[in-house]
Coordinates of C-alpha atoms in Angstrom, one line a residue:
X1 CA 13.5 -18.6 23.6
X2 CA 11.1 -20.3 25.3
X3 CA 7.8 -21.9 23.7
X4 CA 5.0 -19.0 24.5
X5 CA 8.0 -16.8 22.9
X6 CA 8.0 -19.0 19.9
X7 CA 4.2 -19.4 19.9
X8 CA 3.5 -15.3 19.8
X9 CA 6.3 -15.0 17.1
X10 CA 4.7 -17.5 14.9
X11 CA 1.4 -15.9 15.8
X12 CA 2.9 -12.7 14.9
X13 CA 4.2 -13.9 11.4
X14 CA 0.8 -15.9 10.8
X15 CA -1.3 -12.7 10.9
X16 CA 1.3 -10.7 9.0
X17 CA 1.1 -13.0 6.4
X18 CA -2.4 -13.3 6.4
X19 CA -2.8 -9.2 6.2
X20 CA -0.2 -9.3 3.4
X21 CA -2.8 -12.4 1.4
X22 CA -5.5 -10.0 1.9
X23 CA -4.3 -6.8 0.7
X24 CA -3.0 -8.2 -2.5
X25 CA -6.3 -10.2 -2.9
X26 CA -7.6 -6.7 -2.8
X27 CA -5.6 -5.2 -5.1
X28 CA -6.1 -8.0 -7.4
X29 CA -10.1 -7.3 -7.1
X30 CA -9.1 -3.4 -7.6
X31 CA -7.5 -3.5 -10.9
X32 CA -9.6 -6.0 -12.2
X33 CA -12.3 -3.9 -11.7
X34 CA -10.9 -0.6 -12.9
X35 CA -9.6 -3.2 -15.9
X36 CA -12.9 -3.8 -16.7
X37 CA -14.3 -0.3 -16.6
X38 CA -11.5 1.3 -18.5
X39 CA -10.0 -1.1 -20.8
X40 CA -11.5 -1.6 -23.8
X41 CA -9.2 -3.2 -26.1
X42 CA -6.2 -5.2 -26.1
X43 CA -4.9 -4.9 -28.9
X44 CA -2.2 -2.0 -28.4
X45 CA 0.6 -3.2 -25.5
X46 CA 0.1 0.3 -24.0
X47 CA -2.9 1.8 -22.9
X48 CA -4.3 5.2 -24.6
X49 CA -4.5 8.4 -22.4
X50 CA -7.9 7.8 -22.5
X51 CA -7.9 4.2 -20.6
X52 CA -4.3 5.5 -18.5
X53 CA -6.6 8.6 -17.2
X54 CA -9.5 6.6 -16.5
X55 CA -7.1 3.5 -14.7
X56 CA -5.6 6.3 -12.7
X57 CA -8.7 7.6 -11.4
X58 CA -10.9 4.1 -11.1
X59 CA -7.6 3.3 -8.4
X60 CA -7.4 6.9 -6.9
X61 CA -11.0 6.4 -6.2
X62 CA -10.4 3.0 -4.7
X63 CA -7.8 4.4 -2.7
X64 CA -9.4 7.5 -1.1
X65 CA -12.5 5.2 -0.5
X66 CA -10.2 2.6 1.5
X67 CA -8.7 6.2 3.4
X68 CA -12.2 7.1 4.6
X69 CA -13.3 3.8 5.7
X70 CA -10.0 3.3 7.9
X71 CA -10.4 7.1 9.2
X72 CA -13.9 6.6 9.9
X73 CA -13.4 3.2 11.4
X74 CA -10.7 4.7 13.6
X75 CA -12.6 7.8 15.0
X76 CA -15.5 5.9 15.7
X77 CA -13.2 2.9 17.8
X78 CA -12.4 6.1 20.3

């Protein structure tokens, strides 16, 4: 391999890491924030069906949000 070979691969891996940092730091912010809006108590190691429902739809809302955006943002790089 030579060095511009080398250089693109570590380029490569740089940026994949970099976009794997970000989406966890993203989920991270996600279920924190669902955490907060549904979780009321600690006290019980599993969650009611009241905070599971509302966890499930706090990240289905993240989710279809994030969709969206990446549709819209694609469409409108055409």
């Amino acid at each position: 391999m030579d060095e511009s070979a080398i250089s693109k691969e570590a380029k490569d891996f740089i940026e994949l890491e970099q976009s794997k940092a970000q989406m966890q730091s993203a989920i991270t912010a996600i279920t924190s924030e669902c955490w907060d809006k549904c979780i009321f108590s600690t006290n019980s190691q599993k969650l009611d069906s009241t905070e599971s429902k509302c966890m499930q739809n706090c990240m289905n809302l993240f989710v279809e949000a994030g969709t969206y955006i990446s549709e819209h943002l694609r469409k409108n790089q055409k």
